Amino acid sequence: CLWTVATILKETLKDAPVPRAGFVKKLLAPLDAVLEGFYNAILLHHFDSHHYTSPYSEATNNLISFIDLLEALLASRIELELPLRCQRILFLKVSYILNIISSSIPYVIKKKFILLLKKCVLYKSREDAKSGTLFLQTPSLCEDMLALSNAVLQVVNLTWLNQLTLSGKSSYFGSSEAAPGHDSQGGSDQTVLRALSLVVLKALEFKIHNSATEAEMK
């Protein structure tokens, strides 16, 4: 079911803007409350349980399918201005995702969530899309970004960054070993490190630009 809804959304977003807006609203409106409840139920789960110890378990695969749906909802949020809560939930309740990232869940899940947050702060629906700065002229998207920025800065101001491990084993073409002359010791995942740094910087930038007073900015 998750895969079906995500695939329909992704295929619909390839169509012309006007017809697709009507179709996406027709698809998501009846599911609006259901998807928010689903978001709450799935992401408030106890991810340190034994069901998630393997990156190949059914529970992990289900969560990856849910992340794919969140990516499709993000794309529809950025490309279409619809008053649907399920499109905004990723921004308004991003603290659930921040908690998962700092849990002991398999690294592949952490990486997908961090890269999803990067798309949020760049207002990009797809990796091949340009950053959507113009979209921030929409008041509701500004509100969403401010909620996301506040949540990110709140956890960063605590010990959240110190709890993260970015040492997923590096993969190379043909093997998992480093090529001769390449140092793999202490191999932090540079892609995730850059994405995470960008999330924090963009959250800080957006917060500063939307601070009412100098004191709040500081």
Tab-separated table of N, CA and C in Angstrom, residues 51-162:
chain	number	residue	atom	x	y	z
A	51	HIS	N	13.647	-5.960	16.185
A	51	HIS	CA	13.094	-6.035	14.832
A	51	HIS	C	13.916	-5.222	13.834
A	52	TYR	N	14.671	-4.243	14.327
A	52	TYR	CA	15.400	-3.345	13.439
A	52	TYR	C	16.909	-3.555	13.480
A	53	THR	N	17.345	-4.676	14.035
A	53	THR	CA	18.785	-4.895	14.142
A	53	THR	C	19.417	-5.188	12.788
A	54	SER	N	18.643	-5.732	11.862
A	54	SER	CA	19.181	-6.066	10.542
A	54	SER	C	18.654	-5.089	9.492
A	55	PRO	N	19.528	-4.624	8.582
A	55	PRO	CA	19.058	-3.745	7.509
A	55	PRO	C	18.213	-4.488	6.486
A	56	TYR	N	18.100	-5.831	6.626
A	56	TYR	CA	17.343	-6.631	5.662
A	56	TYR	C	16.041	-7.174	6.252
A	57	SER	N	15.701	-6.773	7.477
A	57	SER	CA	14.498	-7.299	8.115
A	57	SER	C	13.249	-6.709	7.472
A	58	GLU	N	12.132	-7.371	7.693
A	58	GLU	CA	10.864	-6.890	7.134
A	58	GLU	C	10.506	-5.524	7.719
A	59	ALA	N	10.748	-5.347	9.016
A	59	ALA	CA	10.440	-4.070	9.665
A	59	ALA	C	11.250	-2.933	9.035
A	60	THR	N	12.522	-3.205	8.765
A	60	THR	CA	13.369	-2.187	8.138
A	60	THR	C	12.894	-1.873	6.732
A	61	ASN	N	12.538	-2.897	5.971
A	61	ASN	CA	12.045	-2.684	4.611
A	61	ASN	C	10.749	-1.880	4.602
A	62	ASN	N	9.879	-2.153	5.577
A	62	ASN	CA	8.635	-1.384	5.679
A	62	ASN	C	8.919	0.083	5.962
A	63	LEU	N	9.893	0.334	6.824
A	63	LEU	CA	10.244	1.713	7.156
A	63	LEU	C	10.846	2.428	5.941
A	64	ILE	N	11.643	1.714	5.161
A	64	ILE	CA	12.201	2.297	3.936
A	64	ILE	C	11.079	2.650	2.959
A	65	SER	N	10.061	1.793	2.861
A	65	SER	CA	8.909	2.094	2.008
A	65	SER	C	8.182	3.347	2.489
A	66	PHE	N	8.119	3.502	3.809
A	66	PHE	CA	7.468	4.696	4.353
A	66	PHE	C	8.281	5.952	4.050
A	67	ILE	N	9.609	5.848	4.094
A	67	ILE	CA	10.460	6.986	3.745
A	67	ILE	C	10.250	7.370	2.281
A	68	ASP	N	10.099	6.375	1.415
A	68	ASP	CA	9.813	6.652	0.000
A	68	ASP	C	8.508	7.424	-0.152
A	69	LEU	N	7.515	7.070	0.659
A	69	LEU	CA	6.242	7.802	0.618
A	69	LEU	C	6.430	9.233	1.115
A	70	LEU	N	7.231	9.413	2.171
A	70	LEU	CA	7.503	10.763	2.679
A	70	LEU	C	8.191	11.617	1.624
A	71	GLU	N	9.090	11.005	0.845
A	71	GLU	CA	9.759	11.734	-0.238
A	71	GLU	C	8.755	12.178	-1.293
A	72	ALA	N	7.802	11.304	-1.612
A	72	ALA	CA	6.769	11.655	-2.591
A	72	ALA	C	5.872	12.764	-2.056
A	73	LEU	N	5.531	12.695	-0.771
A	73	LEU	CA	4.716	13.751	-0.159
A	73	LEU	C	5.473	15.074	-0.128
A	74	LEU	N	6.782	15.017	0.129
A	74	LEU	CA	7.600	16.231	0.108
A	74	LEU	C	7.598	16.847	-1.284
A	75	ALA	N	7.741	16.019	-2.304
A	75	ALA	CA	7.727	16.512	-3.679
A	75	ALA	C	6.408	17.191	-3.997
A	76	SER	N	5.308	16.581	-3.567
A	76	SER	CA	3.994	17.182	-3.833
A	76	SER	C	3.810	18.467	-3.028
A	77	ARG	N	4.427	18.522	-1.834
A	77	ARG	CA	4.340	19.733	-0.991
A	77	ARG	C	5.055	20.906	-1.658
A	78	ILE	N	6.218	20.629	-2.231
A	78	ILE	CA	7.030	21.695	-2.811
A	78	ILE	C	6.500	22.119	-4.173
A	79	GLU	N	6.029	21.158	-4.968
A	79	GLU	CA	5.624	21.465	-6.337
A	79	GLU	C	4.175	21.921	-6.452
A	80	LEU	N	3.344	21.563	-5.471
A	80	LEU	CA	1.925	21.918	-5.519
A	80	LEU	C	1.509	22.543	-4.201
A	81	GLU	N	0.812	23.658	-4.261
A	81	GLU	CA	0.352	24.329	-3.046
A	81	GLU	C	-1.050	23.823	-2.712
A	82	LEU	N	-1.101	22.821	-1.835
A	82	LEU	CA	-2.371	22.236	-1.419
A	82	LEU	C	-2.474	22.320	0.106
A	83	PRO	N	-3.667	22.589	0.633
A	83	PRO	CA	-3.822	22.738	2.086
A	83	PRO	C	-4.000	21.397	2.787
A	84	LEU	N	-3.043	20.499	2.617
A	84	LEU	CA	-3.172	19.167	3.193
A	84	LEU	C	-2.139	18.959	4.297
A	85	ARG	N	-2.620	18.496	5.422
A	85	ARG	CA	-1.770	18.291	6.595
A	85	ARG	C	-0.707	17.217	6.338
A	86	CYS	N	-1.066	16.178	5.594
A	86	CYS	CA	-0.118	15.074	5.385
A	86	CYS	C	1.106	15.516	4.598
A	87	GLN	N	0.983	16.601	3.809
A	87	GLN	CA	2.136	17.118	3.075
A	87	GLN	C	3.055	17.945	3.977
A	88	ARG	N	2.508	18.453	5.066
A	88	ARG	CA	3.249	19.343	5.954
A	88	ARG	C	3.828	18.624	7.172
A	89	ILE	N	3.356	17.398	7.408
A	89	ILE	CA	3.689	16.708	8.645
A	89	ILE	C	5.182	16.501	8.817
A	90	LEU	N	5.899	16.303	7.703
A	90	LEU	CA	7.343	16.106	7.764
A	90	LEU	C	8.038	17.322	8.359
A	91	PHE	N	7.527	18.513	8.085
A	91	PHE	CA	8.101	19.746	8.623
A	91	PHE	C	7.638	19.980	10.061
A	92	LEU	N	6.348	19.808	10.298
A	92	LEU	CA	5.765	20.177	11.583
A	92	LEU	C	6.123	19.207	12.703
A	93	LYS	N	6.400	17.950	12.349
A	93	LYS	CA	6.763	16.950	13.359
A	93	LYS	C	8.109	16.314	13.026
A	94	VAL	N	9.047	17.147	12.626
A	94	VAL	CA	10.371	16.643	12.244
A	94	VAL	C	11.129	16.088	13.455
A	95	SER	N	10.703	16.431	14.662
A	95	SER	CA	11.383	15.936	15.867
A	95	SER	C	11.342	14.409	15.934
A	96	TYR	N	10.291	13.798	15.383
A	96	TYR	CA	10.210	12.332	15.376
A	96	TYR	C	11.392	11.757	14.586
A	97	ILE	N	11.673	12.387	13.430
A	97	ILE	CA	12.755	11.920	12.570
A	97	ILE	C	14.108	12.173	13.226
A	98	LEU	N	14.248	13.318	13.876
A	98	LEU	CA	15.509	13.629	14.562
A	98	LEU	C	15.796	12.594	15.656
A	99	ASN	N	14.756	12.140	16.331
A	99	ASN	CA	14.932	11.116	17.366
A	99	ASN	C	15.372	9.793	16.756
A	100	ILE	N	14.801	9.447	15.598
A	100	ILE	CA	15.168	8.193	14.938
A	100	ILE	C	16.633	8.230	14.500
A	101	ILE	N	17.058	9.375	13.973
A	101	ILE	CA	18.427	9.500	13.478
A	101	ILE	C	19.440	9.263	14.597
A	102	SER	N	19.092	9.637	15.818
A	102	SER	CA	20.028	9.460	16.933
A	102	SER	C	19.835	8.127	17.659
A	103	SER	N	18.925	7.282	17.159
A	103	SER	CA	18.700	5.973	17.782
A	103	SER	C	19.692	4.958	17.219
A	104	SER	N	19.534	3.694	17.625
A	104	SER	CA	20.454	2.647	17.170
A	104	SER	C	19.896	1.886	15.969
A	105	ILE	N	19.052	2.533	15.209
A	105	ILE	CA	18.448	1.925	14.022
A	105	ILE	C	19.527	1.688	12.959
A	106	PRO	N	19.339	0.722	12.029
A	106	PRO	CA	20.361	0.477	10.995
A	106	PRO	C	20.758	1.744	10.254
A	107	TYR	N	22.036	1.786	9.898
A	107	TYR	CA	22.610	2.998	9.298
A	107	TYR	C	21.910	3.414	8.012
A	108	VAL	N	21.449	2.441	7.230
A	108	VAL	CA	20.801	2.763	5.954
A	108	VAL	C	19.557	3.626	6.183
A	109	ILE	N	18.855	3.409	7.301
A	109	ILE	CA	17.673	4.204	7.628
A	109	ILE	C	18.082	5.623	8.020
A	110	LYS	N	19.100	5.732	8.869
A	110	LYS	CA	19.586	7.055	9.276
A	110	LYS	C	19.973	7.875	8.049
A	111	LYS	N	20.700	7.228	7.134
A	111	LYS	CA	21.183	7.937	5.950
A	111	LYS	C	20.026	8.441	5.102
A	112	LYS	N	19.011	7.605	4.906
A	112	LYS	CA	17.856	8.014	4.087
A	112	LYS	C	17.124	9.182	4.732
A	113	PHE	N	16.995	9.167	6.063
A	113	PHE	CA	16.312	10.258	6.755
A	113	PHE	C	17.117	11.555	6.682
A	114	ILE	N	18.433	11.462	6.826
A	114	ILE	CA	19.263	12.667	6.755
A	114	ILE	C	19.210	13.279	5.357
A	115	LEU	N	19.267	12.438	4.328
A	115	LEU	CA	19.183	12.942	2.956
A	115	LEU	C	17.796	13.516	2.667
A	116	LEU	N	16.768	12.967	3.321
A	116	LEU	CA	15.418	13.526	3.178
A	116	LEU	C	15.353	14.924	3.802
A	117	LEU	N	15.983	15.093	4.957
A	117	LEU	CA	16.029	16.418	5.592
A	117	LEU	C	16.770	17.420	4.716
A	118	LYS	N	17.804	16.951	4.023
A	118	LYS	CA	18.536	17.842	3.121
A	118	LYS	C	17.617	18.371	2.019
A	119	LYS	N	16.777	17.487	1.481
A	119	LYS	CA	15.819	17.926	0.456
A	119	LYS	C	14.844	18.952	1.028
A	120	CYS	N	14.475	18.766	2.296
A	120	CYS	CA	13.551	19.719	2.939
A	120	CYS	C	14.169	21.115	3.013
A	121	VAL	N	15.402	21.200	3.491
A	121	VAL	CA	16.002	22.523	3.693
A	121	VAL	C	16.406	23.183	2.388
A	122	LEU	N	16.580	22.389	1.329
A	122	LEU	CA	16.890	22.956	0.009
A	122	LEU	C	15.627	23.206	-0.799
A	123	TYR	N	14.465	22.829	-0.230
A	123	TYR	CA	13.177	22.964	-0.924
A	123	TYR	C	13.236	22.263	-2.276
A	124	LYS	N	13.898	21.105	-2.299
A	124	LYS	CA	14.038	20.340	-3.538
A	124	LYS	C	13.180	19.092	-3.458
A	125	SER	N	12.387	18.865	-4.505
A	125	SER	CA	11.550	17.679	-4.538
A	125	SER	C	12.315	16.474	-5.048
A	126	ARG	N	13.338	16.725	-5.868
A	126	ARG	CA	14.133	15.639	-6.439
A	126	ARG	C	15.592	16.074	-6.472
A	127	GLU	N	16.496	15.103	-6.560
A	127	GLU	CA	17.918	15.426	-6.594
A	127	GLU	C	18.284	16.239	-7.827
A	128	ASP	N	17.521	16.049	-8.930
A	128	ASP	CA	17.846	16.758	-10.166
A	128	ASP	C	17.138	18.102	-10.278
A	129	ALA	N	16.381	18.473	-9.237
A	129	ALA	CA	15.652	19.741	-9.268
A	129	ALA	C	16.526	20.869	-8.726
A	130	LYS	N	16.229	22.077	-9.157
A	130	LYS	CA	16.936	23.232	-8.627
A	130	LYS	C	16.379	23.592	-7.259
A	131	SER	N	17.201	24.215	-6.437
A	131	SER	CA	16.717	24.662	-5.133
A	131	SER	C	15.580	25.651	-5.335
A	132	GLY	N	14.517	25.447	-4.566
A	132	GLY	CA	13.304	26.225	-4.818
A	132	GLY	C	13.152	27.435	-3.932
A	133	THR	N	14.071	28.376	-4.024
A	133	THR	CA	14.013	29.568	-3.182
A	133	THR	C	12.710	30.335	-3.375
A	134	LEU	N	12.182	30.326	-4.592
A	134	LEU	CA	10.955	31.076	-4.868
A	134	LEU	C	9.780	30.543	-4.064
A	135	PHE	N	9.827	29.268	-3.729
A	135	PHE	CA	8.717	28.676	-3.000
A	135	PHE	C	8.566	29.278	-1.609
A	136	LEU	N	9.637	29.877	-1.090
A	136	LEU	CA	9.559	30.447	0.251
A	136	LEU	C	8.735	31.726	0.289
A	137	GLN	N	8.275	32.176	-0.876
A	137	GLN	CA	7.355	33.303	-0.898
A	137	GLN	C	5.969	32.860	-0.443
A	138	THR	N	5.740	31.551	-0.369
A	138	THR	CA	4.470	31.014	0.100
A	138	THR	C	4.455	31.030	1.624
A	139	PRO	N	3.499	31.722	2.235
A	139	PRO	CA	3.488	31.840	3.704
A	139	PRO	C	3.466	30.501	4.430
A	140	SER	N	2.699	29.544	3.936
A	140	SER	CA	2.600	28.262	4.636
A	140	SER	C	3.922	27.503	4.598
A	141	LEU	N	4.669	27.623	3.491
A	141	LEU	CA	5.959	26.949	3.417
A	141	LEU	C	6.974	27.628	4.327
A	142	CYS	N	6.874	28.941	4.455
A	142	CYS	CA	7.731	29.665	5.408
A	142	CYS	C	7.461	29.177	6.830
A	143	GLU	N	6.184	29.013	7.132
A	143	GLU	CA	5.792	28.528	8.455
A	143	GLU	C	6.345	27.127	8.700
A	144	ASP	N	6.261	26.285	7.672
A	144	ASP	CA	6.770	24.922	7.795
A	144	ASP	C	8.280	24.908	8.002
A	145	MET	N	8.988	25.729	7.207
A	145	MET	CA	10.443	25.766	7.318
A	145	MET	C	10.887	26.312	8.672
A	146	LEU	N	10.140	27.249	9.201
A	146	LEU	CA	10.484	27.813	10.512
A	146	LEU	C	10.308	26.750	11.595
A	147	ALA	N	9.245	25.945	11.492
A	147	ALA	CA	9.024	24.860	12.453
A	147	ALA	C	10.155	23.845	12.381
A	148	LEU	N	10.568	23.504	11.157
A	148	LEU	CA	11.667	22.548	10.977
A	148	LEU	C	12.973	23.127	11.531
A	149	SER	N	13.242	24.395	11.219
A	149	SER	CA	14.478	25.041	11.678
A	149	SER	C	14.539	25.098	13.196
A	150	ASN	N	13.428	25.456	13.828
A	150	ASN	CA	13.390	25.526	15.291
A	150	ASN	C	13.687	24.169	15.919
A	151	ALA	N	13.093	23.117	15.348
A	151	ALA	CA	13.287	21.769	15.898
A	151	ALA	C	14.737	21.324	15.746
A	152	VAL	N	15.315	21.575	14.570
A	152	VAL	CA	16.707	21.172	14.327
A	152	VAL	C	17.648	21.922	15.268
A	153	LEU	N	17.475	23.241	15.373
A	153	LEU	CA	18.372	24.034	16.217
A	153	LEU	C	18.209	23.686	17.693
A	154	GLN	N	17.009	23.306	18.078
A	154	GLN	CA	16.773	22.938	19.480
A	154	GLN	C	17.571	21.694	19.865
A	155	VAL	N	17.553	20.666	18.990
A	155	VAL	CA	18.300	19.441	19.340
A	155	VAL	C	19.803	19.650	19.179
A	156	VAL	N	20.203	20.450	18.207
A	156	VAL	CA	21.635	20.712	18.001
A	156	VAL	C	22.205	21.468	19.191
A	157	ASN	N	21.384	22.310	19.802
A	157	ASN	CA	21.821	23.086	20.962
A	157	ASN	C	22.014	22.198	22.191
A	158	LEU	N	21.488	20.973	22.129
A	158	LEU	CA	21.669	20.005	23.215
A	158	LEU	C	22.833	19.073	22.828
A	159	THR	N	22.646	17.780	22.968
A	159	THR	CA	23.756	16.853	22.679
A	159	THR	C	23.458	15.962	21.485
A	160	TRP	N	22.505	16.380	20.640
A	160	TRP	CA	22.050	15.511	19.536
A	160	TRP	C	23.190	15.127	18.598
A	161	LEU	N	24.001	16.096	18.195
A	161	LEU	CA	25.078	15.803	17.240
A	161	LEU	C	26.086	14.815	17.829
A	162	ASN	N	26.305	14.893	19.130
A	162	ASN	CA	27.271	13.984	19.764
A	162	ASN	C	26.777	12.541	19.798
